[in-house]
PDB file of N, CA and C in Angstrom:
ATOM      1  N   UNK A 263      12.274 -47.479   4.141  1.00  0.00           N
ATOM      2  CA  UNK A 263      11.524 -46.594   3.226  1.00  0.00           C
ATOM      3  C   UNK A 263      11.920 -46.977   1.860  1.00  0.00           C
ATOM      4  N   UNK A 264      10.987 -47.074   0.978  1.00  0.00           N
ATOM      5  CA  UNK A 264      11.115 -47.407  -0.402  1.00  0.00           C
ATOM      6  C   UNK A 264      11.644 -46.256  -1.198  1.00  0.00           C
ATOM      7  N   UNK A 265      12.286 -46.519  -2.343  1.00  0.00           N
ATOM      8  CA  UNK A 265      12.649 -45.360  -3.199  1.00  0.00           C
ATOM      9  C   UNK A 265      11.568 -44.451  -3.597  1.00  0.00           C
ATOM     10  N   UNK A 266      10.345 -45.035  -3.852  1.00  0.00           N
ATOM     11  CA  UNK A 266       9.273 -44.221  -4.212  1.00  0.00           C
ATOM     12  C   UNK A 266       8.874 -43.188  -3.154  1.00  0.00           C
ATOM     13  N   UNK A 267       8.863 -43.767  -1.869  1.00  0.00           N
ATOM     14  CA  UNK A 267       8.556 -42.972  -0.675  1.00  0.00           C
ATOM     15  C   UNK A 267       9.588 -41.827  -0.522  1.00  0.00           C
ATOM     16  N   UNK A 268      10.843 -42.184  -0.850  1.00  0.00           N
ATOM     17  CA  UNK A 268      11.956 -41.173  -0.664  1.00  0.00           C
ATOM     18  C   UNK A 268      11.695 -40.078  -1.672  1.00  0.00           C
ATOM     19  N   UNK A 269      11.426 -40.363  -2.885  1.00  0.00           N
ATOM     20  CA  UNK A 269      11.190 -39.362  -3.933  1.00  0.00           C
ATOM     21  C   UNK A 269       9.960 -38.538  -3.606  1.00  0.00           C
ATOM     22  N   UNK A 270       8.939 -39.182  -3.065  1.00  0.00           N
ATOM     23  CA  UNK A 270       7.662 -38.493  -2.717  1.00  0.00           C
ATOM     24  C   UNK A 270       7.997 -37.490  -1.584  1.00  0.00           C
ATOM     25  N   UNK A 271       8.837 -38.005  -0.604  1.00  0.00           N
ATOM     26  CA  UNK A 271       9.163 -36.955   0.482  1.00  0.00           C
ATOM     27  C   UNK A 271       9.988 -35.795   0.000  1.00  0.00           C
ATOM     28  N   UNK A 272      10.915 -36.111  -0.902  1.00  0.00           N
ATOM     29  CA  UNK A 272      11.705 -34.978  -1.453  1.00  0.00           C
ATOM     30  C   UNK A 272      10.896 -34.029  -2.276  1.00  0.00           C
ATOM     31  N   UNK A 273       9.890 -34.577  -2.960  1.00  0.00           N
ATOM     32  CA  UNK A 273       8.968 -33.615  -3.720  1.00  0.00           C
ATOM     33  C   UNK A 273       8.172 -32.795  -2.733  1.00  0.00           C
ATOM     34  N   UNK A 274       7.685 -33.439  -1.637  1.00  0.00           N
ATOM     35  CA  UNK A 274       6.873 -32.620  -0.669  1.00  0.00           C
ATOM     36  C   UNK A 274       7.820 -31.521  -0.153  1.00  0.00           C
ATOM     37  N   UNK A 275       8.933 -31.837   0.272  1.00  0.00           N
ATOM     38  CA  UNK A 275       9.879 -30.924   0.928  1.00  0.00           C
ATOM     39  C   UNK A 275      10.205 -29.780  -0.098  1.00  0.00           C
ATOM     40  N   UNK A 276      10.383 -30.073  -1.336  1.00  0.00           N
ATOM     41  CA  UNK A 276      10.584 -29.094  -2.341  1.00  0.00           C
ATOM     42  C   UNK A 276       9.425 -28.136  -2.378  1.00  0.00           C
ATOM     43  N   UNK A 277       8.186 -28.704  -2.456  1.00  0.00           N
ATOM     44  CA  UNK A 277       6.923 -27.923  -2.611  1.00  0.00           C
ATOM     45  C   UNK A 277       6.885 -26.889  -1.347  1.00  0.00           C
ATOM     46  N   UNK A 278       7.103 -27.443  -0.199  1.00  0.00           N
ATOM     47  CA  UNK A 278       7.094 -26.586   1.019  1.00  0.00           C
ATOM     48  C   UNK A 278       8.006 -25.421   0.892  1.00  0.00           C
ATOM     49  N   UNK A 279       9.331 -25.792   0.588  1.00  0.00           N
ATOM     50  CA  UNK A 279      10.383 -24.857   0.469  1.00  0.00           C
ATOM     51  C   UNK A 279      10.058 -23.731  -0.583  1.00  0.00           C
ATOM     52  N   UNK A 280       9.518 -24.198  -1.737  1.00  0.00           N
ATOM     53  CA  UNK A 280       9.117 -23.246  -2.779  1.00  0.00           C
ATOM     54  C   UNK A 280       7.975 -22.399  -2.402  1.00  0.00           C
ATOM     55  N   UNK A 281       7.032 -22.894  -1.643  1.00  0.00           N
ATOM     56  CA  UNK A 281       5.911 -22.156  -1.091  1.00  0.00           C
ATOM     57  C   UNK A 281       6.417 -21.024  -0.165  1.00  0.00           C
ATOM     58  N   UNK A 282       7.360 -21.339   0.715  1.00  0.00           N
ATOM     59  CA  UNK A 282       8.017 -20.444   1.673  1.00  0.00           C
ATOM     60  C   UNK A 282       8.723 -19.326   0.842  1.00  0.00           C
ATOM     61  N   UNK A 283       9.369 -19.713  -0.108  1.00  0.00           N
ATOM     62  CA  UNK A 283      10.162 -18.746  -1.008  1.00  0.00           C
ATOM     63  C   UNK A 283       9.226 -17.750  -1.594  1.00  0.00           C
ATOM     64  N   UNK A 284       8.129 -18.218  -2.200  1.00  0.00           N
ATOM     65  CA  UNK A 284       7.178 -17.348  -2.834  1.00  0.00           C
ATOM     66  C   UNK A 284       6.482 -16.448  -1.798  1.00  0.00           C
ATOM     67  N   UNK A 285       6.207 -16.894  -0.672  1.00  0.00           N
ATOM     68  CA  UNK A 285       5.523 -16.074   0.350  1.00  0.00           C
ATOM     69  C   UNK A 285       6.472 -15.025   0.822  1.00  0.00           C
ATOM     70  N   UNK A 286       7.681 -15.330   1.056  1.00  0.00           N
ATOM     71  CA  UNK A 286       8.666 -14.291   1.466  1.00  0.00           C
ATOM     72  C   UNK A 286       8.810 -13.286   0.304  1.00  0.00           C
ATOM     73  N   UNK A 287       8.977 -13.709  -0.914  1.00  0.00           N
ATOM     74  CA  UNK A 287       9.131 -12.786  -2.039  1.00  0.00           C
ATOM     75  C   UNK A 287       7.972 -11.892  -2.190  1.00  0.00           C
ATOM     76  N   UNK A 288       6.755 -12.363  -1.986  1.00  0.00           N
ATOM     77  CA  UNK A 288       5.563 -11.551  -2.090  1.00  0.00           C
ATOM     78  C   UNK A 288       5.501 -10.503  -0.977  1.00  0.00           C
ATOM     79  N   UNK A 289       5.896 -10.846   0.145  1.00  0.00           N
ATOM     80  CA  UNK A 289       5.954  -9.868   1.311  1.00  0.00           C
ATOM     81  C   UNK A 289       6.973  -8.783   1.035  1.00  0.00           C
ATOM     82  N   UNK A 290       8.121  -9.208   0.521  1.00  0.00           N
ATOM     83  CA  UNK A 290       9.117  -8.146   0.242  1.00  0.00           C
ATOM     84  C   UNK A 290       8.706  -7.177  -0.853  1.00  0.00           C
ATOM     85  N   UNK A 291       8.054  -7.699  -1.870  1.00  0.00           N
ATOM     86  CA  UNK A 291       7.566  -6.920  -2.979  1.00  0.00           C
ATOM     87  C   UNK A 291       6.481  -5.978  -2.469  1.00  0.00           C
ATOM     88  N   UNK A 292       5.581  -6.437  -1.559  1.00  0.00           N
ATOM     89  CA  UNK A 292       4.544  -5.680  -1.059  1.00  0.00           C
ATOM     90  C   UNK A 292       5.006  -4.516  -0.167  1.00  0.00           C
ATOM     91  N   UNK A 293       6.085  -4.829   0.589  1.00  0.00           N
ATOM     92  CA  UNK A 293       6.754  -3.805   1.436  1.00  0.00           C
ATOM     93  C   UNK A 293       7.368  -2.654   0.612  1.00  0.00           C
ATOM     94  N   UNK A 294       7.880  -3.148  -0.438  1.00  0.00           N
ATOM     95  CA  UNK A 294       8.594  -2.108  -1.389  1.00  0.00           C
ATOM     96  C   UNK A 294       7.502  -1.291  -2.015  1.00  0.00           C
ATOM     97  N   UNK A 295       6.370  -1.856  -2.432  1.00  0.00           N
ATOM     98  CA  UNK A 295       5.332  -1.121  -3.070  1.00  0.00           C
ATOM     99  C   UNK A 295       4.708  -0.101  -2.047  1.00  0.00           C
ATOM    100  N   UNK A 296       4.678  -0.474  -0.793  1.00  0.00           N
ATOM    101  CA  UNK A 296       4.184   0.476   0.208  1.00  0.00           C
ATOM    102  C   UNK A 296       5.073   1.617   0.433  1.00  0.00           C
ATOM    103  N   UNK A 297       6.386   1.409   0.374  1.00  0.00           N
ATOM    104  CA  UNK A 297       7.352   2.454   0.485  1.00  0.00           C
ATOM    105  C   UNK A 297       7.276   3.400  -0.722  1.00  0.00           C
ATOM    106  N   UNK A 298       7.052   2.855  -1.896  1.00  0.00           N
ATOM    107  CA  UNK A 298       6.996   3.678  -3.043  1.00  0.00           C
ATOM    108  C   UNK A 298       5.678   4.621  -2.918  1.00  0.00           C
ATOM    109  N   UNK A 299       4.482   4.013  -2.329  1.00  0.00           N
ATOM    110  CA  UNK A 299       3.331   4.792  -2.286  1.00  0.00           C
ATOM    111  C   UNK A 299       3.474   5.853  -1.232  1.00  0.00           C
ATOM    112  N   UNK A 300       4.317   5.679  -0.165  1.00  0.00           N
ATOM    113  CA  UNK A 300       4.500   6.711   0.796  1.00  0.00           C
ATOM    114  C   UNK A 300       5.269   7.906   0.170  1.00  0.00           C
ATOM    115  N   UNK A 301       6.270   7.529  -0.640  1.00  0.00           N
ATOM    116  CA  UNK A 301       7.019   8.619  -1.321  1.00  0.00           C
ATOM    117  C   UNK A 301       6.118   9.447  -2.210  1.00  0.00           C
ATOM    118  N   UNK A 302       5.111   8.897  -2.781  1.00  0.00           N
ATOM    119  CA  UNK A 302       4.312   9.592  -3.728  1.00  0.00           C
ATOM    120  C   UNK A 302       3.055  10.346  -3.089  1.00  0.00           C
ATOM    121  N   UNK A 303       2.848  10.038  -1.842  1.00  0.00           N
ATOM    122  CA  UNK A 303       1.634  10.607  -1.196  1.00  0.00           C
ATOM    123  C   UNK A 303       1.638  12.137  -1.134  1.00  0.00           C
ATOM    124  N   UNK A 304       0.518  12.652  -1.511  1.00  0.00           N
ATOM    125  CA  UNK A 304       0.402  14.108  -1.513  1.00  0.00           C
ATOM    126  C   UNK A 304      -0.838  14.437  -0.717  1.00  0.00           C
ATOM    127  N   UNK A 305      -0.783  15.519   0.127  1.00  0.00           N
ATOM    128  CA  UNK A 305      -1.835  16.020   1.038  1.00  0.00           C
ATOM    129  C   UNK A 305      -2.677  16.887   0.019  1.00  0.00           C
ATOM    130  N   UNK A 306      -3.920  16.473  -0.234  1.00  0.00           N
ATOM    131  CA  UNK A 306      -4.773  17.296  -1.153  1.00  0.00           C
ATOM    132  C   UNK A 306      -5.088  18.677  -0.576  1.00  0.00           C
ATOM    133  N   UNK A 307      -4.992  18.881   0.674  1.00  0.00           N
ATOM    134  CA  UNK A 307      -5.257  20.176   1.200  1.00  0.00           C
ATOM    135  C   UNK A 307      -4.095  21.062   1.316  1.00  0.00           C
ATOM    136  N   UNK A 308      -2.929  20.518   1.081  1.00  0.00           N
ATOM    137  CA  UNK A 308      -1.684  21.482   1.116  1.00  0.00           C
ATOM    138  C   UNK A 308      -1.450  22.024  -0.242  1.00  0.00           C
ATOM    139  N   UNK A 309      -1.731  23.290  -0.328  1.00  0.00           N
ATOM    140  CA  UNK A 309      -1.606  23.988  -1.655  1.00  0.00           C
ATOM    141  C   UNK A 309      -0.129  24.021  -2.181  1.00  0.00           C
ATOM    142  N   UNK A 310       0.745  23.886  -1.276  1.00  0.00           N
ATOM    143  CA  UNK A 310       2.272  24.014  -1.659  1.00  0.00           C
ATOM    144  C   UNK A 310       2.607  22.695  -2.331  1.00  0.00           C
ATOM    145  N   UNK A 311       1.993  21.583  -2.140  1.00  0.00           N
ATOM    146  CA  UNK A 311       2.373  20.354  -2.739  1.00  0.00           C
ATOM    147  C   UNK A 311       1.324  19.890  -3.709  1.00  0.00           C
ATOM    148  N   UNK A 312       0.671  20.740  -4.332  1.00  0.00           N
ATOM    149  CA  UNK A 312      -0.413  20.410  -5.339  1.00  0.00           C
ATOM    150  C   UNK A 312       0.396  19.780  -6.448  1.00  0.00           C
ATOM    151  N   UNK A 313       0.102  18.504  -6.859  1.00  0.00           N
ATOM    152  CA  UNK A 313       0.870  17.781  -7.916  1.00  0.00           C
ATOM    153  C   UNK A 313       0.902  18.555  -9.252  1.00  0.00           C
ATOM    154  N   UNK A 314      -0.095  19.298  -9.511  1.00  0.00           N
ATOM    155  CA  UNK A 314      -0.252  19.895 -10.863  1.00  0.00           C
ATOM    156  C   UNK A 314       0.305  21.422 -10.795  1.00  0.00           C
ATOM    157  N   UNK A 315       0.592  21.888  -9.554  1.00  0.00           N
ATOM    158  CA  UNK A 315       1.080  23.281  -9.417  1.00  0.00           C
ATOM    159  C   UNK A 315      -0.045  24.333  -9.696  1.00  0.00           C
ATOM    160  N   UNK A 316      -1.246  23.905  -9.831  1.00  0.00           N
ATOM    161  CA  UNK A 316      -2.319  24.887 -10.178  1.00  0.00           C
ATOM    162  C   UNK A 316      -3.564  24.484  -9.466  1.00  0.00           C
ATOM    163  N   UNK A 317      -4.281  25.367  -8.780  1.00  0.00           N
ATOM    164  CA  UNK A 317      -5.599  25.087  -8.200  1.00  0.00           C
ATOM    165  C   UNK A 317      -6.493  26.101  -8.651  1.00  0.00           C
ATOM    166  N   UNK A 318      -7.575  25.755  -9.308  1.00  0.00           N
ATOM    167  CA  UNK A 318      -8.615  26.683  -9.713  1.00  0.00           C
ATOM    168  C   UNK A 318      -9.411  27.241  -8.571  1.00  0.00           C
ATOM    169  N   UNK A 319     -10.188  28.316  -8.702  1.00  0.00           N
ATOM    170  CA  UNK A 319     -10.936  28.778  -7.618  1.00  0.00           C
ATOM    171  C   UNK A 319     -12.025  27.926  -7.058  1.00  0.00           C
ATOM    172  N   UNK A 320     -12.689  27.212  -7.976  1.00  0.00           N
ATOM    173  CA  UNK A 320     -13.677  26.265  -7.617  1.00  0.00           C
ATOM    174  C   UNK A 320     -13.068  25.160  -6.778  1.00  0.00           C
ATOM    175  N   UNK A 321     -11.944  24.582  -7.091  1.00  0.00           N
ATOM    176  CA  UNK A 321     -11.418  23.463  -6.353  1.00  0.00           C
ATOM    177  C   UNK A 321     -10.919  24.047  -5.079  1.00  0.00           C
ATOM    178  N   UNK A 322     -10.402  25.307  -5.011  1.00  0.00           N
ATOM    179  CA  UNK A 322      -9.940  25.868  -3.885  1.00  0.00           C
ATOM    180  C   UNK A 322     -11.152  26.098  -2.865  1.00  0.00           C
ATOM    181  N   UNK A 323     -12.268  26.630  -3.311  1.00  0.00           N
ATOM    182  CA  UNK A 323     -13.469  26.724  -2.430  1.00  0.00           C
ATOM    183  C   UNK A 323     -13.879  25.357  -2.017  1.00  0.00           C
ATOM    184  N   UNK A 324     -13.851  24.344  -2.799  1.00  0.00           N
ATOM    185  CA  UNK A 324     -14.354  22.968  -2.384  1.00  0.00           C
ATOM    186  C   UNK A 324     -13.474  22.438  -1.396  1.00  0.00           C
ATOM    187  N   UNK A 325     -12.164  22.594  -1.465  1.00  0.00           N
ATOM    188  CA  UNK A 325     -11.200  22.056  -0.441  1.00  0.00           C
ATOM    189  C   UNK A 325     -11.428  22.840   0.855  1.00  0.00           C
ATOM    190  N   UNK A 326     -11.620  24.116   0.831  1.00  0.00           N
ATOM    191  CA  UNK A 326     -11.765  24.937   2.016  1.00  0.00           C
ATOM    192  C   UNK A 326     -13.066  24.473   2.773  1.00  0.00           C
ATOM    193  N   UNK A 327     -14.103  24.097   1.993  1.00  0.00           N
ATOM    194  CA  UNK A 327     -15.382  23.686   2.565  1.00  0.00           C
ATOM    195  C   UNK A 327     -15.136  22.253   3.184  1.00  0.00           C
ATOM    196  N   UNK A 328     -14.448  21.431   2.491  1.00  0.00           N
ATOM    197  CA  UNK A 328     -14.242  20.144   3.128  1.00  0.00           C
ATOM    198  C   UNK A 328     -13.414  20.240   4.419  1.00  0.00           C
ATOM    199  N   UNK A 329     -12.405  21.101   4.402  1.00  0.00           N
ATOM    200  CA  UNK A 329     -11.619  21.270   5.699  1.00  0.00           C
ATOM    201  C   UNK A 329     -12.417  21.777   6.796  1.00  0.00           C
ATOM    202  N   UNK A 330     -13.346  22.812   6.443  1.00  0.00           N
ATOM    203  CA  UNK A 330     -14.345  23.375   7.433  1.00  0.00           C
ATOM    204  C   UNK A 330     -15.323  22.292   7.986  1.00  0.00           C
ATOM    205  N   UNK A 331     -15.825  21.459   7.016  1.00  0.00           N
ATOM    206  CA  UNK A 331     -16.764  20.509   7.456  1.00  0.00           C
ATOM    207  C   UNK A 331     -16.117  19.381   8.370  1.00  0.00           C
ATOM    208  N   UNK A 332     -14.844  19.049   8.009  1.00  0.00           N
ATOM    209  CA  UNK A 332     -14.131  18.102   8.898  1.00  0.00           C
ATOM    210  C   UNK A 332     -13.846  18.667  10.245  1.00  0.00           C
ATOM    211  N   UNK A 333     -13.513  19.943  10.297  1.00  0.00           N
ATOM    212  CA  UNK A 333     -13.249  20.522  11.585  1.00  0.00           C
ATOM    213  C   UNK A 333     -14.492  20.639  12.463  1.00  0.00           C
ATOM    214  N   UNK A 334     -15.676  20.838  11.847  1.00  0.00           N
ATOM    215  CA  UNK A 334     -16.931  20.854  12.611  1.00  0.00           C
ATOM    216  C   UNK A 334     -17.216  19.581  13.088  1.00  0.00           C
ATOM    217  N   UNK A 335     -17.045  18.485  12.219  1.00  0.00           N
ATOM    218  CA  UNK A 335     -17.363  17.084  12.654  1.00  0.00           C
ATOM    219  C   UNK A 335     -16.364  16.651  13.757  1.00  0.00           C
ATOM    220  N   UNK A 336     -15.189  16.986  13.695  1.00  0.00           N
ATOM    221  CA  UNK A 336     -14.162  16.687  14.682  1.00  0.00           C
ATOM    222  C   UNK A 336     -14.568  17.354  16.146  1.00  0.00           C
ATOM    223  N   UNK A 337     -15.076  18.572  15.979  1.00  0.00           N
ATOM    224  CA  UNK A 337     -15.504  19.173  17.224  1.00  0.00           C
ATOM    225  C   UNK A 337     -16.710  18.609  17.760  1.00  0.00           C
ATOM    226  N   UNK A 338     -17.650  18.073  17.060  1.00  0.00           N
ATOM    227  CA  UNK A 338     -18.884  17.553  17.571  1.00  0.00           C
ATOM    228  C   UNK A 338     -18.804  16.056  17.874  1.00  0.00           C
ATOM    229  N   UNK A 339     -17.612  15.383  17.278  1.00  0.00           N
ATOM    230  CA  UNK A 339     -17.479  14.053  17.358  1.00  0.00           C
ATOM    231  C   UNK A 339     -16.993  13.572  18.717  1.00  0.00           C
TER     232      UNK A 339
END
């Protein structure tokens, strides 16, 4: 193997190792982001966990109607 081929092989190995490193790093960051989202998840129908601590009457009626519609669809589905 010539010196040029040796350097080319080392360059290819470095490129593969760097690509694997980046892929693992992206996967770890994505998993951390999903964990953060799960911590912030709020059920919009749970009045006790309303993020603003206030629900006006129109929003309350709208949510009740959505819950009723979903229950009807689940019963007929």
